[in-house]
Coordinates of N, CA and C in Angstrom, one line a residue:
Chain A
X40 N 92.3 126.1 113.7 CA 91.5 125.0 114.2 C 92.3 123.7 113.8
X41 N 91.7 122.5 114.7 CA 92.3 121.6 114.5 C 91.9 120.4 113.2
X42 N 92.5 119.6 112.7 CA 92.3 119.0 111.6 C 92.7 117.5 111.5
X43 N 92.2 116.8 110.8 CA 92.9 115.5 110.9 C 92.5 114.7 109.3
X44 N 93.9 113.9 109.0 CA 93.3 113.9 107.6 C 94.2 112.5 108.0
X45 N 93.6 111.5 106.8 CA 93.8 110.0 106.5 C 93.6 109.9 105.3
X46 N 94.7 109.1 104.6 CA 94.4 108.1 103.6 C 95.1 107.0 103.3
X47 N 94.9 106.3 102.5 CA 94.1 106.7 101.4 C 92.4 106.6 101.7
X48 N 91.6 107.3 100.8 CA 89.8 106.7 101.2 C 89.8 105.0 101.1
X49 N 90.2 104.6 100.1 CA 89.7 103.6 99.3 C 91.1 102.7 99.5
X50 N 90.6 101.6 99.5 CA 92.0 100.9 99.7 C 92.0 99.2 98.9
X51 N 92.3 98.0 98.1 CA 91.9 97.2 97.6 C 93.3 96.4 97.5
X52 N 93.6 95.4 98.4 CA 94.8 94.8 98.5 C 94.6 93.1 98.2
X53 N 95.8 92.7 97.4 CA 95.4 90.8 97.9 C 96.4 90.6 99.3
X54 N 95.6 89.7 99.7 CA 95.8 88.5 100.3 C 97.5 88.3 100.6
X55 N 98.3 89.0 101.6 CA 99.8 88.5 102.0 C 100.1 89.9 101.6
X56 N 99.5 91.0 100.8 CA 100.6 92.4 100.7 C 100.4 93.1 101.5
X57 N 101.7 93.7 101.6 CA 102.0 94.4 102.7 C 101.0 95.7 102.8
X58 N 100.6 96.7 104.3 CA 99.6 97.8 104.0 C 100.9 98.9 105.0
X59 N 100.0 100.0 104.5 CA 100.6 101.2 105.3 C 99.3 102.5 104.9
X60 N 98.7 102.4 106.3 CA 97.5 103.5 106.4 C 98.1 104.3 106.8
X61 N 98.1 105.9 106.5 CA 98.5 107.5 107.3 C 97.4 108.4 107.9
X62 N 97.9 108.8 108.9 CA 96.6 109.5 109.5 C 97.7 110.7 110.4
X63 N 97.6 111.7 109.5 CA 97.9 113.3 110.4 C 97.0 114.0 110.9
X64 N 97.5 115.2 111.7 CA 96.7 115.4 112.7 C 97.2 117.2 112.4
X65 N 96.6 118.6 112.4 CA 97.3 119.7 112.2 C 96.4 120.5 113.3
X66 N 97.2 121.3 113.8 CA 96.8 122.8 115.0 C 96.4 122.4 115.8
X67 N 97.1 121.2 116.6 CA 97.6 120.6 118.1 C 98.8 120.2 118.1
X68 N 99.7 119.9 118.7 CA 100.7 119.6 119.6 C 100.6 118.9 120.5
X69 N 101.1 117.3 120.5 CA 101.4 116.1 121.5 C 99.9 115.4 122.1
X70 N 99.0 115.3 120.3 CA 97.6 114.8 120.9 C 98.1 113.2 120.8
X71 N 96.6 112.7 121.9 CA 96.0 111.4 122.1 C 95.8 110.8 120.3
X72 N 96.8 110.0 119.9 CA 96.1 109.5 118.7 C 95.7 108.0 118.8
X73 N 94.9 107.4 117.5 CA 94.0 106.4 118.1 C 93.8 105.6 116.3
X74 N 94.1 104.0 116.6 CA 93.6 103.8 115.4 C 91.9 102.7 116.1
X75 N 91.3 102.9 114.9 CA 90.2 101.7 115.4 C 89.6 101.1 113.8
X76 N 88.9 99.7 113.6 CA 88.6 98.9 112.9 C 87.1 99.0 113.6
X77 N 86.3 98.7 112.1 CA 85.0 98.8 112.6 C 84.9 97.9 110.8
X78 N 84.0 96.6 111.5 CA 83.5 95.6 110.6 C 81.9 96.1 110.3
X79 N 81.9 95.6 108.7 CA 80.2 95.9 108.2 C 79.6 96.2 109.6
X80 N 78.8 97.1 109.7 CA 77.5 97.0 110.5 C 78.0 96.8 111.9
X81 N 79.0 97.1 112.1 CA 79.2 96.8 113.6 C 80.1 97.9 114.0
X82 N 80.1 97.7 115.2 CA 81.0 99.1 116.3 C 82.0 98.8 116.2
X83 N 82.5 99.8 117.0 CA 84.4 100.1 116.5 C 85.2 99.5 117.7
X84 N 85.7 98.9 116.9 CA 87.1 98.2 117.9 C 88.5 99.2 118.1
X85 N 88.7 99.4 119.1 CA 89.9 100.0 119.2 C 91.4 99.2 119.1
X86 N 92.2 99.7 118.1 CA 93.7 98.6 117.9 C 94.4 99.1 118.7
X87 N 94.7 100.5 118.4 CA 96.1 101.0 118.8 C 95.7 102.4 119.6
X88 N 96.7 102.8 120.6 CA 96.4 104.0 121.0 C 97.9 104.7 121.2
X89 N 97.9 105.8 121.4 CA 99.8 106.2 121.8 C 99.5 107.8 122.1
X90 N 100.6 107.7 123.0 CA 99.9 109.4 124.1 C 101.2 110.1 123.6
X91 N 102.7 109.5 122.9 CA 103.5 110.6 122.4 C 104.1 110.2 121.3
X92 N 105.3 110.3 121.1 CA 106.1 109.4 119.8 C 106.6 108.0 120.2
X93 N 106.4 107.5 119.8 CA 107.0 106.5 119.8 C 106.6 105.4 120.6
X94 N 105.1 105.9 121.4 CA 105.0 105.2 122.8 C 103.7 104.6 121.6
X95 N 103.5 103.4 121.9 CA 102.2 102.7 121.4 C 101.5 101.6 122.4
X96 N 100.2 102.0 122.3 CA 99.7 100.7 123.1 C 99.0 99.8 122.1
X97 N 99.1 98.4 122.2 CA 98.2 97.5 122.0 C 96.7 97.0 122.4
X98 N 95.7 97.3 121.8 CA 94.3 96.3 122.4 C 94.1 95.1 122.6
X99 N 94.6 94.5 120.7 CA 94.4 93.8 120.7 C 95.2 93.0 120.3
X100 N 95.5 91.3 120.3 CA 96.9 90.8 119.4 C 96.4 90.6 117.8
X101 N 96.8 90.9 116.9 CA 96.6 90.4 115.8 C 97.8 90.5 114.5
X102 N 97.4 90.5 113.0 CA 98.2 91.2 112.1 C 99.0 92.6 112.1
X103 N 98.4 93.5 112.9 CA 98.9 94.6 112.5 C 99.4 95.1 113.2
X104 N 100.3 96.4 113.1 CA 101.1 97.0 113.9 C 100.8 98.5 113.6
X105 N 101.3 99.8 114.8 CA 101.2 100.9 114.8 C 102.7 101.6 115.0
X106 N 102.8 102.3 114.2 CA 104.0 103.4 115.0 C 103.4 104.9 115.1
X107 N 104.3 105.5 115.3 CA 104.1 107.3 115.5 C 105.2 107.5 115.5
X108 N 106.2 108.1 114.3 CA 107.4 108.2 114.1 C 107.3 110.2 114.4
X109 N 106.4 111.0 114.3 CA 106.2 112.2 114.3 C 105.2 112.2 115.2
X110 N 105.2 113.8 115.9 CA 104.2 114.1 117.1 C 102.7 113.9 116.5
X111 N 102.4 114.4 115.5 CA 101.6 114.2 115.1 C 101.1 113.2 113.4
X112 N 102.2 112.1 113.6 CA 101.7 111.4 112.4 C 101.5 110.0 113.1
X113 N 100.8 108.9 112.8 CA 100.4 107.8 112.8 C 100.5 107.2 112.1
X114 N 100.5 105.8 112.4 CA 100.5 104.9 110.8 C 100.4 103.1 111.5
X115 N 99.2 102.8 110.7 CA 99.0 101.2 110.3 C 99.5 100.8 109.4
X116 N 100.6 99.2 110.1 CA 100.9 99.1 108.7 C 100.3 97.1 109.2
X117 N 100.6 96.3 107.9 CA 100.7 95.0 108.5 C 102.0 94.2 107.2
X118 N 102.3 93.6 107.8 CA 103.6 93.0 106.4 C 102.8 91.5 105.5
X119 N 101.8 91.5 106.3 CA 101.0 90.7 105.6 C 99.9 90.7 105.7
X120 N 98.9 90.9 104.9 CA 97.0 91.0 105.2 C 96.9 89.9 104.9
X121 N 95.9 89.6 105.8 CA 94.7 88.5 105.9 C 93.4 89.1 105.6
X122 N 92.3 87.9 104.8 CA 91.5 88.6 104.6 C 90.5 89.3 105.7
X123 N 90.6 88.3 107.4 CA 89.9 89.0 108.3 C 90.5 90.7 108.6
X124 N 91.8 90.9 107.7 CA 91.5 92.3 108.1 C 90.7 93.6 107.1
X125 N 89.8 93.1 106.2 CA 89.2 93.8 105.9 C 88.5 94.7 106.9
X126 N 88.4 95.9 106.2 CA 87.0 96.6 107.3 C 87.1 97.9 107.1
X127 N 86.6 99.0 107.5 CA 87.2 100.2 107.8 C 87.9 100.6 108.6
X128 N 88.6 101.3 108.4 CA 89.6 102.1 109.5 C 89.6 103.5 109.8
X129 N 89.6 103.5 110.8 CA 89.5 105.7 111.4 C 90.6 105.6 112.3
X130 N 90.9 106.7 112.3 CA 92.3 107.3 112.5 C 91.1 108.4 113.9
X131 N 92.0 108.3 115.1 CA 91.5 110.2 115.6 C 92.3 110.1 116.6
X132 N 91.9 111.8 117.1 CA 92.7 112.2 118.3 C 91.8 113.2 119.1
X133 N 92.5 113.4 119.9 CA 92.0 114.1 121.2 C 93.4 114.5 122.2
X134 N 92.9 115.5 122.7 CA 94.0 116.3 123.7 C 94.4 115.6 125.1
X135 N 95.1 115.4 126.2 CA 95.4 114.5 127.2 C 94.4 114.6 127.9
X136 N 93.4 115.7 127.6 CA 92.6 115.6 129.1 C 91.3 114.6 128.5
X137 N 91.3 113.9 129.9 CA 90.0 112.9 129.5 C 88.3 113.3 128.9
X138 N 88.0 114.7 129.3 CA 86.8 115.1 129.5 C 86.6 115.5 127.9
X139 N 87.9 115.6 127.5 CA 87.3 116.1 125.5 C 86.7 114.8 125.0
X140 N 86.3 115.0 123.6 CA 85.9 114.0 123.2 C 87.3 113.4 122.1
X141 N 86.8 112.4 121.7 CA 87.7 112.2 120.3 C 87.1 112.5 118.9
X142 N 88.5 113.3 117.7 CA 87.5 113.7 116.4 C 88.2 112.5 115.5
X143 N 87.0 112.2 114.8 CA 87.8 111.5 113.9 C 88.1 112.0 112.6
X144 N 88.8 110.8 112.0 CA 88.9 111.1 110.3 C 88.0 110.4 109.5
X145 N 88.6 110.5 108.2 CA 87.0 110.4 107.3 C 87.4 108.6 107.0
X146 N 88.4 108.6 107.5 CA 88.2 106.9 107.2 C 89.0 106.4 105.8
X147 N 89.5 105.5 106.1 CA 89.6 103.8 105.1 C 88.9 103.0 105.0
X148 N 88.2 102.6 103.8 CA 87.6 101.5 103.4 C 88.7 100.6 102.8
X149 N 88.9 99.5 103.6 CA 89.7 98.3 103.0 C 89.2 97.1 102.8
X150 N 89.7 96.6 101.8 CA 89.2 95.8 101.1 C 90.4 94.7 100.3
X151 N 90.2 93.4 101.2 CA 91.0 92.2 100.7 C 90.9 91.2 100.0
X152 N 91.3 91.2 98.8 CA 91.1 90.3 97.9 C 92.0 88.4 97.9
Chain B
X105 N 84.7 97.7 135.1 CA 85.3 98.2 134.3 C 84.1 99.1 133.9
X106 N 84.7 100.0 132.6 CA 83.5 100.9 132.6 C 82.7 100.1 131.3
X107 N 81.6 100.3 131.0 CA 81.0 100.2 129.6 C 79.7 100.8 129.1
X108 N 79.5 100.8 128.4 CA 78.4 101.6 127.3 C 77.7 100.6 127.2
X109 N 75.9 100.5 127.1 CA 74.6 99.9 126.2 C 74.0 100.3 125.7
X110 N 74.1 100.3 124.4 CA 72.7 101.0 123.5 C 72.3 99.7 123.5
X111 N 70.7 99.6 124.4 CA 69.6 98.7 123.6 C 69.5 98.2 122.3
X112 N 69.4 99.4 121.6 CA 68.3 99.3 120.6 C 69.5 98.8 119.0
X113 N 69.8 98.2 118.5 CA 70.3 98.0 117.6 C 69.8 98.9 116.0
X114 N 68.6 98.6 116.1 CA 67.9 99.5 114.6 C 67.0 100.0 115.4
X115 N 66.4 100.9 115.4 CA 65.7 101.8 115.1 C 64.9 102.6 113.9
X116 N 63.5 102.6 113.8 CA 63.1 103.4 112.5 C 61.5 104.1 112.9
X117 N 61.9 105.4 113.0 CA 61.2 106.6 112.9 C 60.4 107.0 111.7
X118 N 59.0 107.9 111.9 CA 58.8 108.8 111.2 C 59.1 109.9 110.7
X119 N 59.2 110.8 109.6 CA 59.8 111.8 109.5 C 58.9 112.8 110.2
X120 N 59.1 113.3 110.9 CA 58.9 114.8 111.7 C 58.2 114.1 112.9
X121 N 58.5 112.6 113.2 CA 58.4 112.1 114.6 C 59.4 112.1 115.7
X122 N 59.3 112.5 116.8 CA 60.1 113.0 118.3 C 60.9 111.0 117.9
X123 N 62.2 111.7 118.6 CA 63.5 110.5 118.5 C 63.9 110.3 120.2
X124 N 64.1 109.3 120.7 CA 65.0 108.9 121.6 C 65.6 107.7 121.8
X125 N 66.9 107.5 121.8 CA 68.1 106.5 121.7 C 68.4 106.7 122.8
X126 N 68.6 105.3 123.5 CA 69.3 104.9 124.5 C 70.4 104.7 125.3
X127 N 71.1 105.2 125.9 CA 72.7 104.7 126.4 C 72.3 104.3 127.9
X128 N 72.7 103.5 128.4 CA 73.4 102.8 129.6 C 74.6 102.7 129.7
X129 N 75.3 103.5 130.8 CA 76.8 103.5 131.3 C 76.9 102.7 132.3
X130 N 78.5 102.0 132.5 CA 78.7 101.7 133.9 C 79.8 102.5 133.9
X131 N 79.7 103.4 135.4 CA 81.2 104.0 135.4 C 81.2 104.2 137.4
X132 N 82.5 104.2 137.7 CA 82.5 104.4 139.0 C 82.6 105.7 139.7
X133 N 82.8 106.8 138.2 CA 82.8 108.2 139.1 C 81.6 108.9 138.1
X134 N 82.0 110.3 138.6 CA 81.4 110.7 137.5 C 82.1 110.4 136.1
X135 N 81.1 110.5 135.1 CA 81.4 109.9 134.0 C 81.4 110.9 132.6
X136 N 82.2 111.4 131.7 CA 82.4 112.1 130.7 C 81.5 111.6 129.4
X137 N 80.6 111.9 129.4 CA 79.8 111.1 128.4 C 79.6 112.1 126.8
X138 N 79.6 111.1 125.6 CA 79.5 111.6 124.2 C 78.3 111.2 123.7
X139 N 78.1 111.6 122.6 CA 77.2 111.3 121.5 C 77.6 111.5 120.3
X140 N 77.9 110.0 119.1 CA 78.6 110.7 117.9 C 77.6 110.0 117.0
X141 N 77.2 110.4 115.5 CA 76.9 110.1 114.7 C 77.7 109.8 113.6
X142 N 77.4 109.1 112.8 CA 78.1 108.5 112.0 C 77.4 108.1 110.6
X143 N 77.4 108.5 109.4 CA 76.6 108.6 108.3 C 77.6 107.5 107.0
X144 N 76.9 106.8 106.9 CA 77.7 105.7 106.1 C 78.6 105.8 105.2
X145 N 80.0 105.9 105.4 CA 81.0 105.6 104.7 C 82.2 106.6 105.2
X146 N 81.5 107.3 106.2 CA 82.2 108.4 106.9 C 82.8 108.4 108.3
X147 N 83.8 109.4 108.8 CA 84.3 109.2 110.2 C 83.0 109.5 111.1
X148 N 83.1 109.9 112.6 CA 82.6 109.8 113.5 C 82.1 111.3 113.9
X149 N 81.6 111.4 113.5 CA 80.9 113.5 114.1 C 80.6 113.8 115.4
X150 N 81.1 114.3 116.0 CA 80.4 114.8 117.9 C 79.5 115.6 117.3
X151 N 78.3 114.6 118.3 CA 77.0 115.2 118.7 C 77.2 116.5 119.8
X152 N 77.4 115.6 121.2 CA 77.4 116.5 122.3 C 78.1 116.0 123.3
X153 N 78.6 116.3 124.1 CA 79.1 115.8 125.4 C 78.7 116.8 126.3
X154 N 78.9 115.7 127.7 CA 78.6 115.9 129.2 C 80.3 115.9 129.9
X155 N 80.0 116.9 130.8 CA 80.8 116.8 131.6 C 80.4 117.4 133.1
X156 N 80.2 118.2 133.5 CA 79.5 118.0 134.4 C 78.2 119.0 134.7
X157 N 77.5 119.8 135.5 CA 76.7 120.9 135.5 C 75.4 120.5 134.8
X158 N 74.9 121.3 134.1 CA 73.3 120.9 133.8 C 73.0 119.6 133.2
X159 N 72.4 119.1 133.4 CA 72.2 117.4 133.2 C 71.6 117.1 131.5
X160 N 70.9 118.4 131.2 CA 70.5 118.8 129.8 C 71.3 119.3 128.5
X161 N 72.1 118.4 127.8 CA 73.0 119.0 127.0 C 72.6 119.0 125.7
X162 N 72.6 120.3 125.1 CA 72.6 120.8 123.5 C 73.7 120.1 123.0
X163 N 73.1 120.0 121.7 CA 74.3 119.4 120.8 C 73.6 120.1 119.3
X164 N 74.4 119.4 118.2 CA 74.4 120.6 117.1 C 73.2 119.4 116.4
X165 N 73.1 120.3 115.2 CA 71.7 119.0 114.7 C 70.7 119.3 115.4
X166 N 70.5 119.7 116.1 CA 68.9 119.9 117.1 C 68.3 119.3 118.2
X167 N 69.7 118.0 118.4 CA 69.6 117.1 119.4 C 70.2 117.7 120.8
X168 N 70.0 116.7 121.7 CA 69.9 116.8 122.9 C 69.9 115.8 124.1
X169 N 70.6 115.8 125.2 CA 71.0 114.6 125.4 C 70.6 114.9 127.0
X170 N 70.2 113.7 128.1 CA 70.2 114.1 129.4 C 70.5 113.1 130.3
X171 N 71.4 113.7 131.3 CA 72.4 112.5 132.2 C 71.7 112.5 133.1
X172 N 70.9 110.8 133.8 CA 70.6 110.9 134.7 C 71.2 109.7 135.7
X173 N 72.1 110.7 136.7 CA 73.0 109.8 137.5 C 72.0 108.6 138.3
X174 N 70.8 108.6 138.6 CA 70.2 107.4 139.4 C 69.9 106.3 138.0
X175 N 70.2 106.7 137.2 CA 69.7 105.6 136.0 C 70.7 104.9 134.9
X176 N 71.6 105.7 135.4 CA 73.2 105.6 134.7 C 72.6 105.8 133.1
X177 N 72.2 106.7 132.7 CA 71.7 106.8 131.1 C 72.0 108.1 130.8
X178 N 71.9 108.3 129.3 CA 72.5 109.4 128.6 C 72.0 109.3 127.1
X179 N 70.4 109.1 127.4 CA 69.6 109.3 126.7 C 69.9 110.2 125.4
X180 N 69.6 110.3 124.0 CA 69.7 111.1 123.3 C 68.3 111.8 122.4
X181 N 68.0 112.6 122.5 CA 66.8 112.8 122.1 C 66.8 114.1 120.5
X182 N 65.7 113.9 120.1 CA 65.3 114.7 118.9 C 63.9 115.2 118.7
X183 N 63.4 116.8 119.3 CA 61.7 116.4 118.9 C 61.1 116.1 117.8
X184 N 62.0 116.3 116.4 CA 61.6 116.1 115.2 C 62.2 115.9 114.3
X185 N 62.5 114.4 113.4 CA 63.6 114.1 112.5 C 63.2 114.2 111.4
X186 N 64.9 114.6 110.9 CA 64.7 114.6 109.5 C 65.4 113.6 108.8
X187 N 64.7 113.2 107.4 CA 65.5 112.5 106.4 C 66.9 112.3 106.2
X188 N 67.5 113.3 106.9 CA 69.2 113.7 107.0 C 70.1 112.7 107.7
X189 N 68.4 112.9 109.1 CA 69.2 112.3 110.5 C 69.6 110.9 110.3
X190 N 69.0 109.9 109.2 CA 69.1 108.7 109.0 C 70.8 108.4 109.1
X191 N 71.0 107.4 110.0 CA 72.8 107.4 110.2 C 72.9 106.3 112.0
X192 N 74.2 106.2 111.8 CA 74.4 105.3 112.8 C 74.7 106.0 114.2
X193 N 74.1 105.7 115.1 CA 74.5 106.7 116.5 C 75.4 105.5 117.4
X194 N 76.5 106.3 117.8 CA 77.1 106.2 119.3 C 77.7 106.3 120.4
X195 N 77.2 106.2 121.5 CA 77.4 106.9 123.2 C 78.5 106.0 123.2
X196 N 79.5 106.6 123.9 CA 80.7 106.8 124.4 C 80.8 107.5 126.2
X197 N 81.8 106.8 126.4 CA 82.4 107.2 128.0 C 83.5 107.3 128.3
X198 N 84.3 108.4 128.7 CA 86.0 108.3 128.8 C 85.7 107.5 130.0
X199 N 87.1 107.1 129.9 CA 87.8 105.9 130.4 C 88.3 106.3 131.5
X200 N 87.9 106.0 133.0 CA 89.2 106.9 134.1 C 90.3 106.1 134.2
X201 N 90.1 104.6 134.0 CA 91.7 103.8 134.3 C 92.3 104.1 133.4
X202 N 92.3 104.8 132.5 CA 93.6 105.7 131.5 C 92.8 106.7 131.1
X203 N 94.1 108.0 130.8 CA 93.9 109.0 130.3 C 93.6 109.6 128.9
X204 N 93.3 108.4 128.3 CA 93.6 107.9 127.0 C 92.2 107.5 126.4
X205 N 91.6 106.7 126.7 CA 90.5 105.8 125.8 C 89.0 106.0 125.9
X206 N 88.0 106.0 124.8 CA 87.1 106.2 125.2 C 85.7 105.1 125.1
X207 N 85.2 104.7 125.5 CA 84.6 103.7 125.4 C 83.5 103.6 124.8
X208 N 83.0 102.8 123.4 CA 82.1 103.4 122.9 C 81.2 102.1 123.1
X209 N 79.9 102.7 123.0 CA 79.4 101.7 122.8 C 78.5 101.1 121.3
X210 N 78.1 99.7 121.4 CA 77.7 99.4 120.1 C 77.2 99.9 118.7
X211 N 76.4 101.0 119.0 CA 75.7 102.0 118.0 C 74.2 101.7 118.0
X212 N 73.2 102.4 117.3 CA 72.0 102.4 117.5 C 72.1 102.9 116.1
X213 N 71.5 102.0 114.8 CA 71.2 102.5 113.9 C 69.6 103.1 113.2
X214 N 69.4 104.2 112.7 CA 68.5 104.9 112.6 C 67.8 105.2 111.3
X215 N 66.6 104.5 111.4 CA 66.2 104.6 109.8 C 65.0 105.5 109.8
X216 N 64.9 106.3 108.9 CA 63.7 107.0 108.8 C 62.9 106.9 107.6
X217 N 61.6 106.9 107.9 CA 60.5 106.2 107.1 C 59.9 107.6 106.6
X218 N 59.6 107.6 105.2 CA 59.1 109.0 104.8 C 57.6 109.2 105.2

């Protein structure tokens, strides 16, 4: 079965250092991966999405950036946080075809000092 | 473009009181519809999804969801909640202008009253 794992849980950064979130993915081959930000009490924004290696799309403009250096690995990084990027973060994927759903992972809580 | 409305922002139930949450879709075809729950501090759990055939969909938890194309909704329903169910819900819609994205909408959070 398929699996998907992120970390770190917990995250606690100041203000200007650099981040790097990981989010793998195990028992698929060439999934839909996805990052998204979801502030206190509110719905999920989607940042990044990428359908193979190396291919990334953008949502939205901001601090941060996505690669996928592996078929199945991901990664947020930003070279500098701002505090608006507090928030949680989930990591998921899903297979090319539209009709699946997406699973996620258990999440980042980050937190900018 | 496509999008998702949950009404109802909070919600708060009795315990072993019948549940229904609201979704409103816009979509121009047929539409691939979710239901995820979400329990504070955690990722995103599939409820149920639609895709096409009976309009009545089982999902795990006990819930249950029903697509009705003249009303563009995708109702989620529960006859009887538990203390468990307390958690954040939200409908979702794949995306047809890409093969890729799913469109969720705001969430409906769920409080239950002992």
């Amino acid at each position: 079965s398929q699996t998907i794992h992120q970390w770190p849980a917990t995250l606690v950064q100041p203000v200007g250092s650099p981040l790097s979130l990981e989010c793998t993915v195990e028992g698929t081959s060439n999934p839909n991966l996805y990052w998204y930000r979801q502030a206190a009490g509110r719905g999920l924004q989607l940042l990044f999405y990428s359908v193979g290696i190396g291919q990334i799309s953008s949502e939205v403009p901001q601090n941060l950036s996505a690669s996928r250096p592996q078929d199945r690995q991901f990664i947020l990084s930003s070279k500098k946080l701002l505090l608006s990027d507090s928030g949680f973060y989930l990591c998921a994927w899903r297979t090319g075809d539209r009709a699946q759903p997406q699973h996620f992972g258990d999440g980042t809580r980050l937190s900018i000092l | 473009a496509q999008s998702v409305t949950q009404p109802d922002i909070h919600i708060t139930v009795s315990e072993g009181a019948s549940l229904e949450l609201r979704c409103n879709y816009s979509y121009g075809a047929t539409p691939y519809l979710f239901w995820y729950v979400q329990s504070p501090g955690q990722g995103l759990q599939l409820l149920l999804k639609y895709f096409s055939g009976d309009t009545l969909v089982q999902g795990i938890k006990g819930f249950e969801a029903e697509f009705k194309r003249s009303q563009s909704s995708f109702n989620l329903r529960k006859p009887s909640v538990h203390w468990s169910d307390a958690a954040e819900y939200f409908c979702a819609v794949g995306a047809y202008s890409s093969a890729s994205k799913i469109i969720f909408g705001s969430g409906t959070r769920l409080s239950i009253r002992p």
